[in-house]
Amino acid sequence: MIRKITYTFFLLFLFPQINAQVPVNDDCTASVQLGTAPFGTCTTTEFTNVDATPTNIFSSPSDNIPSCWPSVNNDVWFEFQTPTDGSFVDFRISVTSAGSNPIGQFKAALYRGECLEDELAELGCELAPVGETEIIFDPAFTSGLTPGLTYFIRVDDQSSTATPVWGTFNVCVDSLPDINIMC
């Protein structure tokens, strides 16, 4: 009888914990490499932040929270490079909830630098308003990027309770659309 109780306890409570998989890009040093931007067409690859953990990349705890985020919950990381020839320096960066388990209210931040303690500089951050399914970074953050550098995108869900609203999403780094001015 005790064996059955112990076995049942193991299956119900411990096995799901063992089986939980933290995303491979849970930390900046293991970010998903998107390649050299722009990508021409945005990928339909779905990424997830399910079971992700908060990242500590700065020595000061308050610096670990991007300037427009209230907290860090379940962040994951992506990186891309800008062309070395300077052919593109202005980009449209977006994060869109997608898939059968779309991320709930979410947020994203853009950095440049290296994934070493205190070596990233925040360029900008965005919060998706409640009910919105896409974040598009303000062009003030994504225009005039330095050729040949690596940039990082940090994506996290934002829950007003302790319950995660994690899920799946797409990340896109593309060139800014041409603007035609009619005179």
Coordinates of N, CA, C and O in Angstrom, one line a residue:
M1 N 0.8 -1.2 0.0 CA 0.0 0.0 0.0 C 0.9 1.3 0.0 O 0.6 2.2 -0.7
I2 N 1.9 1.3 0.8 CA 2.8 2.4 0.9 C 3.5 2.6 -0.4 O 3.7 3.7 -0.9
R3 N 3.9 1.5 -1.0 CA 4.5 1.6 -2.4 C 3.6 2.2 -3.4 O 4.1 3.0 -4.2
K4 N 2.4 1.8 -3.4 CA 1.4 2.4 -4.3 C 1.3 3.9 -4.1 O 1.2 4.7 -5.1
I5 N 1.2 4.3 -2.9 CA 1.1 5.8 -2.6 C 2.3 6.5 -3.0 O 2.2 7.6 -3.6
T6 N 3.5 5.9 -2.7 CA 4.7 6.6 -3.1 C 4.8 6.6 -4.6 O 5.2 7.7 -5.2
Y7 N 4.5 5.6 -5.3 CA 4.5 5.6 -6.8 C 3.6 6.6 -7.4 O 3.9 7.3 -8.3
T8 N 2.4 6.7 -6.8 CA 1.4 7.6 -7.3 C 1.9 9.0 -7.0 O 1.8 9.9 -7.9
F9 N 2.5 9.3 -5.9 CA 3.0 10.6 -5.6 C 4.1 11.0 -6.6 O 4.1 12.1 -7.1
F10 N 5.0 10.0 -6.9 CA 6.0 10.3 -7.9 C 5.5 10.6 -9.2 O 5.9 11.6 -9.8
L11 N 4.5 9.9 -9.7 CA 3.9 10.1 -11.0 C 3.2 11.5 -11.1 O 3.3 12.2 -12.0
L12 N 2.4 11.8 -10.0 CA 1.6 13.0 -10.1 C 2.4 14.3 -9.8 O 2.1 15.3 -10.4
F13 N 3.4 14.2 -8.9 CA 4.0 15.4 -8.5 C 5.4 15.6 -9.0 O 5.9 16.7 -9.4
L14 N 6.2 14.6 -9.0 CA 7.6 14.7 -9.4 C 7.9 14.5 -10.9 O 8.7 15.2 -11.4
F15 N 7.2 13.6 -11.5 CA 7.4 13.4 -12.9 C 7.2 14.6 -13.8 O 8.1 14.9 -14.6
P16 N 6.1 15.4 -13.6 CA 6.0 16.6 -14.4 C 7.1 17.6 -14.2 O 7.5 18.3 -15.2
Q17 N 7.7 17.7 -13.1 CA 8.8 18.6 -12.8 C 10.0 18.1 -13.5 O 10.8 18.9 -14.1
I18 N 10.3 16.8 -13.6 CA 11.4 16.3 -14.3 C 11.3 16.4 -15.8 O 12.2 16.7 -16.5
N19 N 10.0 16.3 -16.2 CA 9.7 16.3 -17.6 C 9.7 17.8 -18.2 O 9.8 18.0 -19.4
A20 N 9.6 18.8 -17.3 CA 9.5 20.2 -17.8 C 10.8 20.5 -18.5 O 11.9 20.2 -18.1
Q21 N 10.7 21.2 -19.7 CA 11.9 21.5 -20.5 C 12.0 23.0 -20.6 O 11.1 23.7 -21.1
V22 N 13.1 23.5 -20.1 CA 13.4 24.9 -20.3 C 13.8 25.1 -21.7 O 14.6 24.3 -22.3
P23 N 13.3 26.2 -22.4 CA 13.7 26.5 -23.8 C 15.3 26.6 -23.9 O 15.9 27.1 -23.0
V24 N 15.8 26.2 -25.0 CA 17.2 26.3 -25.2 C 17.8 27.7 -25.2 O 18.9 28.0 -24.8
N25 N 16.9 28.7 -25.5 CA 17.3 30.1 -25.5 C 16.9 30.8 -24.3 O 16.6 32.0 -24.3
D26 N 16.8 30.1 -23.2 CA 16.4 30.7 -21.9 C 17.4 31.7 -21.4 O 17.0 32.5 -20.5
D27 N 18.6 31.7 -21.9 CA 19.6 32.6 -21.4 C 20.2 33.3 -22.7 O 20.3 32.7 -23.8
C28 N 20.7 34.5 -22.5 CA 21.3 35.3 -23.6 C 22.4 34.5 -24.3 O 22.6 34.6 -25.5
T29 N 23.3 33.8 -23.5 CA 24.4 33.1 -24.1 C 24.0 32.0 -25.0 O 24.8 31.5 -25.7
A30 N 22.8 31.5 -24.9 CA 22.3 30.5 -25.7 C 21.1 30.9 -26.7 O 20.3 30.2 -27.0
S31 N 21.2 32.2 -27.0 CA 20.1 32.8 -27.8 C 20.0 32.1 -29.2 O 20.9 31.6 -29.7
V32 N 18.8 32.1 -29.7 CA 18.5 31.5 -31.0 C 19.1 32.5 -32.1 O 18.8 33.7 -32.0
Q33 N 20.0 32.0 -32.9 CA 20.6 32.9 -33.9 C 19.7 32.9 -35.2 O 19.4 31.9 -35.8
L34 N 19.2 34.1 -35.4 CA 18.3 34.4 -36.6 C 19.1 34.6 -37.9 O 18.5 34.4 -38.9
G35 N 20.3 35.0 -37.8 CA 21.2 35.2 -39.0 C 21.4 36.7 -39.3 O 21.2 37.5 -38.4
T36 N 21.8 37.0 -40.5 CA 22.0 38.4 -40.9 C 20.7 39.0 -41.5 O 20.1 38.4 -42.3
A37 N 20.3 40.1 -40.9 CA 19.1 40.7 -41.3 C 19.4 41.6 -42.5 O 20.5 42.0 -42.8
P38 N 18.4 42.0 -43.3 CA 17.0 41.5 -43.2 C 16.9 40.1 -43.8 O 17.7 39.6 -44.6
F39 N 15.8 39.4 -43.4 CA 15.6 38.0 -43.8 C 14.8 37.9 -45.1 O 14.5 36.8 -45.5
G40 N 14.4 39.0 -45.7 CA 13.6 38.9 -46.9 C 12.1 38.7 -46.6 O 11.3 39.5 -46.8
T41 N 11.8 37.5 -46.1 CA 10.5 37.2 -45.7 C 10.6 36.8 -44.2 O 11.6 36.2 -43.8
C42 N 9.6 37.1 -43.4 CA 9.7 36.8 -42.0 C 9.4 35.3 -41.9 O 8.6 34.7 -42.6
T43 N 10.1 34.7 -40.9 CA 10.0 33.3 -40.7 C 8.6 32.9 -40.1 O 8.1 33.8 -39.4
T44 N 8.1 31.8 -40.4 CA 6.9 31.3 -39.7 C 7.3 30.3 -38.6 O 6.4 29.7 -38.0
T45 N 8.6 30.3 -38.2 CA 9.0 29.4 -37.1 C 8.3 29.9 -35.9 O 8.4 31.1 -35.6
E46 N 7.7 29.0 -35.1 CA 7.2 29.4 -33.8 C 8.2 29.1 -32.7 O 8.8 28.0 -32.7
F47 N 8.4 30.1 -31.9 CA 9.2 30.0 -30.7 C 8.3 30.0 -29.5 O 7.2 30.3 -29.6
T48 N 8.9 29.6 -28.4 CA 8.1 29.5 -27.1 C 8.9 30.0 -26.0 O 10.2 30.0 -26.0
N49 N 8.2 30.5 -25.0 CA 8.9 30.8 -23.7 C 8.3 30.0 -22.6 O 8.5 30.3 -21.4
V50 N 7.6 28.9 -22.9 CA 7.0 28.0 -21.9 C 8.2 27.4 -21.1 O 9.1 26.9 -21.6
D51 N 8.0 27.5 -19.8 CA 9.0 27.0 -18.8 C 10.3 27.8 -18.7 O 11.3 27.3 -18.1
A52 N 10.3 28.9 -19.4 CA 11.5 29.8 -19.3 C 11.7 30.4 -17.9 O 10.7 30.4 -17.2
T53 N 12.8 30.8 -17.6 CA 13.1 31.4 -16.3 C 13.7 32.8 -16.5 O 14.2 33.2 -17.6
P54 N 13.6 33.7 -15.5 CA 14.2 35.0 -15.6 C 15.7 35.0 -15.8 O 16.4 34.2 -15.2
T55 N 16.2 35.9 -16.6 CA 17.6 36.0 -16.9 C 18.2 37.1 -16.0 O 17.7 38.2 -15.9
N56 N 19.4 36.8 -15.5 CA 20.2 37.8 -14.8 C 21.4 38.0 -15.6 O 22.4 37.2 -15.6
I57 N 21.5 39.1 -16.3 CA 22.7 39.4 -17.2 C 23.4 40.6 -16.7 O 24.5 41.0 -17.2
F58 N 22.9 41.3 -15.6 CA 23.5 42.5 -15.1 C 23.8 42.2 -13.6 O 23.1 41.5 -12.9
S59 N 24.9 42.8 -13.1 CA 25.2 42.7 -11.7 C 24.3 43.3 -10.8 O 24.0 42.9 -9.7
S60 N 23.6 44.4 -11.2 CA 22.6 45.1 -10.4 C 21.3 44.5 -10.7 O 20.8 44.5 -11.9
P61 N 20.6 43.9 -9.7 CA 19.3 43.3 -10.0 C 18.3 44.2 -10.7 O 17.5 43.8 -11.6
S62 N 18.3 45.5 -10.4 CA 17.3 46.4 -11.1 C 17.7 46.6 -12.6 O 16.8 46.9 -13.4
D63 N 18.9 46.4 -12.9 CA 19.3 46.6 -14.3 C 18.8 45.4 -15.2 O 18.9 45.4 -16.4
N64 N 18.5 44.3 -14.6 CA 18.0 43.1 -15.3 C 16.6 43.3 -15.9 O 16.1 42.5 -16.7
I65 N 15.9 44.3 -15.4 CA 14.6 44.6 -15.9 C 14.6 45.7 -16.9 O 15.1 46.8 -16.6
P66 N 14.3 45.5 -18.2 CA 14.3 46.5 -19.2 C 13.5 47.7 -18.7 O 12.5 47.6 -17.9
S67 N 13.8 48.9 -19.3 CA 13.2 50.2 -18.8 C 11.7 50.3 -18.9 O 11.1 51.0 -18.0
C68 N 11.0 49.6 -19.8 CA 9.6 49.7 -19.8 C 8.8 48.5 -19.3 O 7.6 48.4 -19.4
W69 N 9.6 47.5 -18.8 CA 8.9 46.3 -18.2 C 8.7 46.5 -16.7 O 9.6 47.0 -16.0
P70 N 7.6 46.0 -16.2 CA 7.5 46.0 -14.8 C 8.3 44.9 -14.1 O 8.6 45.0 -12.9
S71 N 8.6 43.8 -14.8 CA 9.3 42.7 -14.2 C 9.8 41.8 -15.3 O 9.4 41.9 -16.4
V72 N 10.7 40.8 -14.9 CA 11.1 39.8 -15.8 C 10.5 38.5 -15.3 O 10.7 38.1 -14.1
N73 N 9.9 37.7 -16.2 CA 9.2 36.5 -15.8 C 9.8 35.3 -16.4 O 10.4 34.4 -15.8
N74 N 9.5 35.2 -17.7 CA 9.9 33.9 -18.5 C 10.5 34.3 -19.8 O 10.0 34.1 -20.9
D75 N 11.7 35.0 -19.8 CA 12.3 35.6 -21.0 C 13.1 34.6 -21.8 O 13.7 33.6 -21.2
V76 N 13.1 34.8 -23.1 CA 13.9 34.0 -24.0 C 14.6 35.0 -24.9 O 14.2 36.1 -25.1
W77 N 15.7 34.5 -25.5 CA 16.6 35.4 -26.3 C 16.8 35.0 -27.7 O 16.8 33.8 -28.0
F78 N 17.0 36.0 -28.6 CA 17.3 35.8 -30.0 C 18.4 36.8 -30.4 O 18.5 37.9 -29.8
E79 N 19.1 36.5 -31.4 CA 20.2 37.4 -31.9 C 20.2 37.4 -33.4 O 19.8 36.5 -34.1
F80 N 20.6 38.6 -33.9 CA 20.7 38.8 -35.4 C 21.9 39.7 -35.6 O 22.3 40.4 -34.7
Q81 N 22.4 39.6 -36.8 CA 23.5 40.5 -37.2 C 23.1 41.4 -38.3 O 22.2 41.1 -39.1
T82 N 23.7 42.6 -38.3 CA 23.4 43.6 -39.4 C 24.5 43.3 -40.5 O 25.6 42.9 -40.2
P83 N 24.2 43.6 -41.7 CA 25.2 43.3 -42.8 C 26.4 44.2 -42.6 O 26.3 45.4 -42.2
T84 N 27.6 43.6 -42.9 CA 28.8 44.3 -42.7 C 29.0 45.4 -43.7 O 29.7 46.4 -43.4
D85 N 28.4 45.3 -44.9 CA 28.6 46.3 -45.9 C 27.7 47.5 -45.7 O 27.8 48.5 -46.5
G86 N 26.9 47.6 -44.7 CA 26.0 48.7 -44.5 C 24.9 48.9 -45.4 O 24.3 49.9 -45.5
S87 N 24.6 47.8 -46.2 CA 23.5 47.9 -47.2 C 22.1 48.1 -46.5 O 21.2 48.7 -47.1
F88 N 22.0 47.7 -45.3 CA 20.8 47.9 -44.5 C 21.2 48.4 -43.1 O 22.0 47.7 -42.5
V89 N 20.6 49.4 -42.6 CA 20.8 49.9 -41.3 C 19.5 50.2 -40.6 O 19.5 50.4 -39.4
D90 N 18.4 50.2 -41.3 CA 17.1 50.5 -40.7 C 16.2 49.2 -40.8 O 16.1 48.7 -41.9
F91 N 15.7 48.8 -39.7 CA 14.9 47.6 -39.7 C 13.6 47.7 -39.0 O 13.3 48.6 -38.3
R92 N 12.7 46.8 -39.4 CA 11.4 46.6 -38.8 C 11.4 45.3 -38.0 O 11.6 44.3 -38.6
I93 N 11.4 45.5 -36.7 CA 11.4 44.3 -35.8 C 10.1 44.1 -35.1 O 9.6 45.0 -34.5
S94 N 9.6 42.9 -35.3 CA 8.3 42.6 -34.7 C 8.2 41.3 -34.0 O 9.0 40.4 -34.3
V95 N 7.4 41.1 -33.0 CA 7.1 39.9 -32.3 C 5.6 39.7 -32.4 O 4.8 40.6 -32.0
T96 N 5.1 38.5 -32.9 CA 3.7 38.3 -33.1 C 3.3 37.0 -32.4 O 4.0 36.0 -32.6
S97 N 2.3 37.0 -31.6 CA 1.8 35.8 -31.0 C 1.2 34.9 -32.1 O 0.7 35.4 -33.1
A98 N 1.5 33.6 -32.0 CA 1.1 32.7 -33.0 C 0.9 31.3 -32.5 O 1.3 31.0 -31.4
G99 N 0.3 30.4 -33.3 CA 0.2 29.0 -33.0 C -1.0 28.7 -32.2 O -1.9 29.5 -31.9
S100 N -1.1 27.4 -31.8 CA -2.2 26.9 -31.1 C -2.2 27.3 -29.6 O -3.2 27.2 -28.9
N101 N -1.0 27.7 -29.1 CA -0.9 28.2 -27.7 C -0.2 29.6 -27.7 O 0.9 29.7 -27.3
P102 N -0.8 30.6 -28.3 CA -0.2 31.9 -28.5 C 0.2 32.5 -27.1 O -0.6 32.4 -26.2
I103 N 1.3 33.2 -27.1 CA 1.7 33.9 -25.9 C 0.7 35.0 -25.6 O 0.1 35.6 -26.5
G104 N 0.4 35.2 -24.3 CA -0.6 36.2 -23.8 C 0.0 37.5 -23.9 O 0.9 37.8 -24.8
Q105 N -0.4 38.4 -23.1 CA 0.2 39.8 -23.1 C 1.7 39.6 -23.0 O 2.2 38.9 -22.1
F106 N 2.5 40.3 -23.8 CA 3.9 40.0 -23.9 C 4.7 41.3 -24.1 O 4.1 42.4 -24.3
K107 N 6.0 41.2 -24.0 CA 6.9 42.4 -24.1 C 8.2 41.9 -24.8 O 8.5 40.8 -24.8
A108 N 8.9 42.9 -25.3 CA 10.2 42.6 -26.0 C 11.1 43.8 -25.8 O 10.7 44.9 -25.6
A109 N 12.4 43.4 -25.7 CA 13.4 44.5 -25.6 C 14.5 44.2 -26.6 O 14.8 43.1 -27.0
L110 N 15.2 45.3 -27.0 CA 16.3 45.2 -28.0 C 17.6 45.7 -27.4 O 17.6 46.7 -26.7
Y111 N 18.7 44.9 -27.6 CA 20.0 45.2 -27.0 C 21.0 45.1 -28.1 O 20.9 44.4 -29.1
R112 N 22.2 45.7 -27.8 CA 23.4 45.5 -28.5 C 24.5 45.3 -27.5 O 24.4 45.7 -26.4
G113 N 25.6 44.6 -28.0 CA 26.7 44.3 -27.1 C 27.0 42.8 -27.1 O 26.8 42.1 -28.1
E114 N 27.5 42.3 -26.0 CA 27.9 40.9 -25.8 C 27.1 40.4 -24.6 O 26.9 41.1 -23.6
C115 N 26.9 39.1 -24.7 CA 26.2 38.4 -23.6 C 27.1 38.1 -22.5 O 27.4 36.9 -22.2
L116 N 27.7 39.1 -21.9 CA 28.5 38.9 -20.7 C 27.9 39.9 -19.6 O 27.2 40.8 -20.0
E117 N 28.2 39.6 -18.4 CA 27.7 40.4 -17.3 C 28.0 41.9 -17.6 O 29.1 42.3 -17.8
D118 N 26.9 42.7 -17.5 CA 27.0 44.2 -17.7 C 27.6 44.6 -19.0 O 28.1 45.7 -19.2
E119 N 27.4 43.8 -20.1 CA 27.9 44.1 -21.4 C 26.9 44.4 -22.5 O 27.2 44.6 -23.6
L120 N 25.6 44.4 -22.1 CA 24.5 44.7 -23.0 C 24.0 46.1 -22.8 O 23.9 46.5 -21.6
A121 N 23.7 46.8 -23.9 CA 23.1 48.1 -23.8 C 21.7 48.0 -24.4 O 21.5 47.6 -25.5
E122 N 20.7 48.4 -23.6 CA 19.3 48.4 -24.0 C 19.1 49.5 -25.0 O 19.5 50.7 -24.8
L123 N 18.6 49.2 -26.2 CA 18.2 50.2 -27.2 C 16.8 50.6 -27.1 O 16.4 51.7 -27.6
G124 N 15.9 49.7 -26.7 CA 14.5 50.1 -26.6 C 13.7 48.9 -26.1 O 14.2 47.7 -26.1
C125 N 12.5 49.1 -25.6 CA 11.6 48.0 -25.2 C 10.2 48.4 -25.5 O 9.9 49.6 -25.7
E126 N 9.4 47.4 -25.6 CA 8.0 47.6 -26.0 C 7.1 46.6 -25.2 O 7.5 45.5 -24.8
L127 N 5.9 47.1 -24.9 CA 4.9 46.2 -24.2 C 3.7 46.1 -25.1 O 3.2 47.1 -25.7
A128 N 3.2 44.9 -25.3 CA 1.9 44.7 -26.1 C 0.8 45.1 -25.2 O 0.6 44.6 -24.1
P129 N -0.1 46.0 -25.7 CA -1.3 46.4 -24.9 C -2.2 45.1 -24.7 O -2.1 44.2 -25.6
V130 N -3.0 45.1 -23.7 CA -3.9 44.0 -23.5 C -4.7 43.7 -24.7 O -5.3 44.6 -25.3
G131 N -4.7 42.5 -25.2 CA -5.5 42.1 -26.3 C -4.8 42.2 -27.7 O -5.2 41.7 -28.7
E132 N -3.6 42.8 -27.7 CA -2.9 43.0 -28.9 C -2.0 41.7 -29.2 O -1.6 41.1 -28.2
T133 N -1.8 41.4 -30.4 CA -1.1 40.2 -30.7 C 0.2 40.4 -31.4 O 0.9 39.5 -31.9
E134 N 0.6 41.7 -31.5 CA 1.9 42.1 -32.2 C 2.5 43.3 -31.5 O 1.9 44.2 -31.1
I135 N 3.9 43.2 -31.4 CA 4.7 44.3 -31.0 C 5.5 44.7 -32.3 O 6.1 43.8 -32.9
I136 N 5.5 45.9 -32.6 CA 6.5 46.4 -33.6 C 7.3 47.5 -32.9 O 6.8 48.5 -32.4
F137 N 8.6 47.3 -32.9 CA 9.5 48.2 -32.3 C 9.4 49.6 -32.9 O 9.3 49.7 -34.2
D138 N 9.4 50.6 -32.1 CA 9.5 52.0 -32.6 C 10.7 52.2 -33.5 O 11.8 51.8 -33.1
P139 N 10.5 52.7 -34.7 CA 11.7 52.9 -35.6 C 12.8 53.7 -35.0 O 14.0 53.6 -35.4
A140 N 12.5 54.5 -33.9 CA 13.6 55.2 -33.3 C 14.6 54.3 -32.6 O 15.8 54.6 -32.5
F141 N 14.2 53.0 -32.3 CA 15.1 52.0 -31.7 C 15.8 51.2 -32.8 O 16.8 50.6 -32.5
T142 N 15.2 51.1 -34.0 CA 15.6 50.1 -35.0 C 16.2 50.8 -36.2 O 16.6 50.1 -37.2
S143 N 16.3 52.1 -36.3 CA 16.9 52.8 -37.4 C 18.3 53.2 -37.1 O 18.7 53.5 -36.0
G144 N 19.2 53.1 -38.1 CA 20.5 53.5 -38.0 C 21.4 52.5 -37.2 O 22.3 52.9 -36.5
L145 N 21.0 51.2 -37.2 CA 21.8 50.2 -36.5 C 23.2 50.1 -37.1 O 23.4 50.3 -38.3
T146 N 24.2 49.8 -36.3 CA 25.6 49.8 -36.8 C 25.9 48.6 -37.6 O 25.6 47.5 -37.2
P147 N 26.4 48.7 -38.8 CA 26.8 47.6 -39.7 C 27.7 46.6 -39.0 O 28.7 47.1 -38.3
G148 N 27.5 45.3 -39.2 CA 28.4 44.3 -38.7 C 28.2 44.0 -37.2 O 29.0 43.2 -36.7
L149 N 27.3 44.6 -36.5 CA 27.1 44.3 -35.1 C 26.1 43.2 -34.8 O 25.2 43.0 -35.7
T150 N 26.1 42.6 -33.7 CA 25.1 41.6 -33.2 C 24.2 42.4 -32.3 O 24.6 43.1 -31.4
Y151 N 22.9 42.1 -32.5 CA 21.8 42.7 -31.7 C 21.0 41.5 -31.1 O 20.9 40.5 -31.7
F152 N 20.4 41.8 -30.0 CA 19.7 40.8 -29.2 C 18.2 41.2 -29.0 O 18.0 42.4 -28.7
I153 N 17.3 40.3 -29.1 CA 15.9 40.5 -28.8 C 15.5 39.6 -27.7 O 15.8 38.4 -27.7
R154 N 14.9 40.2 -26.7 CA 14.5 39.5 -25.5 C 13.0 39.5 -25.4 O 12.4 40.6 -25.5
V155 N 12.3 38.4 -25.3 CA 10.9 38.3 -25.3 C 10.4 37.6 -24.0 O 11.0 36.7 -23.6
D156 N 9.3 38.2 -23.5 CA 8.8 37.7 -22.2 C 7.3 37.9 -22.2 O 6.8 38.7 -22.9
D157 N 6.6 37.1 -21.4 CA 5.2 37.3 -21.2 C 5.0 38.2 -20.0 O 5.9 38.4 -19.2
Q158 N 3.9 38.8 -19.9 CA 3.6 39.7 -18.8 C 2.2 39.3 -18.2 O 1.2 39.5 -18.8
S159 N 2.3 38.9 -17.0 CA 1.1 38.5 -16.3 C 0.9 39.4 -15.1 O 1.8 39.7 -14.4
S160 N -0.3 39.8 -14.9 CA -0.6 40.6 -13.7 C -0.8 39.8 -12.4 O -1.0 40.3 -11.3
T161 N -0.8 38.4 -12.6 CA -0.9 37.5 -11.5 C 0.4 36.6 -11.6 O 1.2 36.8 -12.4
A162 N 0.5 35.7 -10.6 CA 1.6 34.8 -10.6 C 1.5 33.7 -11.7 O 2.4 32.9 -11.9
T163 N 0.4 33.6 -12.4 CA 0.2 32.6 -13.4 C 0.8 33.0 -14.7 O 0.4 34.1 -15.2
P164 N 1.7 32.3 -15.3 CA 2.3 32.6 -16.6 C 1.3 32.7 -17.7 O 0.3 31.9 -17.7
V165 N 1.5 33.6 -18.6 CA 0.7 33.6 -19.9 C 1.6 33.3 -21.1 O 1.5 33.9 -22.1
W166 N 2.6 32.4 -20.8 CA 3.6 32.1 -21.8 C 2.9 31.4 -23.0 O 1.8 30.9 -22.9
G167 N 3.7 31.2 -24.1 CA 3.1 30.6 -25.2 C 4.1 30.7 -26.4 O 5.2 31.0 -26.3
T168 N 3.5 30.6 -27.6 CA 4.3 30.6 -28.9 C 4.1 31.9 -29.6 O 3.1 32.6 -29.5
F169 N 5.2 32.2 -30.4 CA 5.2 33.5 -31.1 C 6.2 33.4 -32.2 O 7.0 32.5 -32.3
N170 N 6.2 34.4 -33.1 CA 7.1 34.6 -34.2 C 8.0 35.8 -34.0 O 7.5 36.8 -33.4
V171 N 9.2 35.8 -34.4 CA 10.1 37.0 -34.4 C 10.5 37.3 -35.8 O 10.8 36.4 -36.6
C172 N 10.4 38.6 -36.1 CA 10.7 39.0 -37.5 C 11.7 40.2 -37.5 O 11.4 41.2 -36.7
V173 N 12.7 40.2 -38.3 CA 13.6 41.3 -38.5 C 13.7 41.5 -40.0 O 14.3 40.7 -40.7
D174 N 13.1 42.6 -40.4 CA 13.1 42.8 -41.9 C 13.5 44.3 -42.1 O 13.6 45.1 -41.2
S175 N 13.7 44.6 -43.4 CA 14.0 46.0 -43.7 C 12.7 46.9 -43.6 O 11.6 46.4 -43.7
L176 N 12.9 48.1 -43.3 CA 11.8 49.1 -43.2 C 11.2 49.2 -44.6 O 11.9 49.2 -45.6
P177 N 9.9 49.2 -44.7 CA 9.3 49.4 -46.0 C 9.6 50.8 -46.6 O 9.8 51.8 -45.8
D178 N 9.7 50.9 -47.9 CA 10.0 52.1 -48.5 C 8.8 53.1 -48.3 O 7.7 52.7 -48.3
I179 N 9.2 54.4 -48.1 CA 8.1 55.4 -47.9 C 8.2 56.2 -49.2 O 9.2 56.8 -49.6
N180 N 7.0 56.3 -49.8 CA 6.9 57.1 -51.0 C 6.2 58.4 -50.7 O 5.0 58.4 -50.1
I181 N 6.8 59.5 -50.9 CA 6.2 60.8 -50.6 C 5.7 61.4 -51.9 O 6.5 61.6 -52.9
M182 N 4.4 61.7 -52.0 CA 3.8 62.3 -53.2 C 3.8 63.8 -53.0 O 3.3 64.3 -52.0
C183 N 4.3 64.5 -54.0 CA 4.2 66.0 -53.9 C 3.2 66.5 -54.8 O 2.8 66.1 -55.8

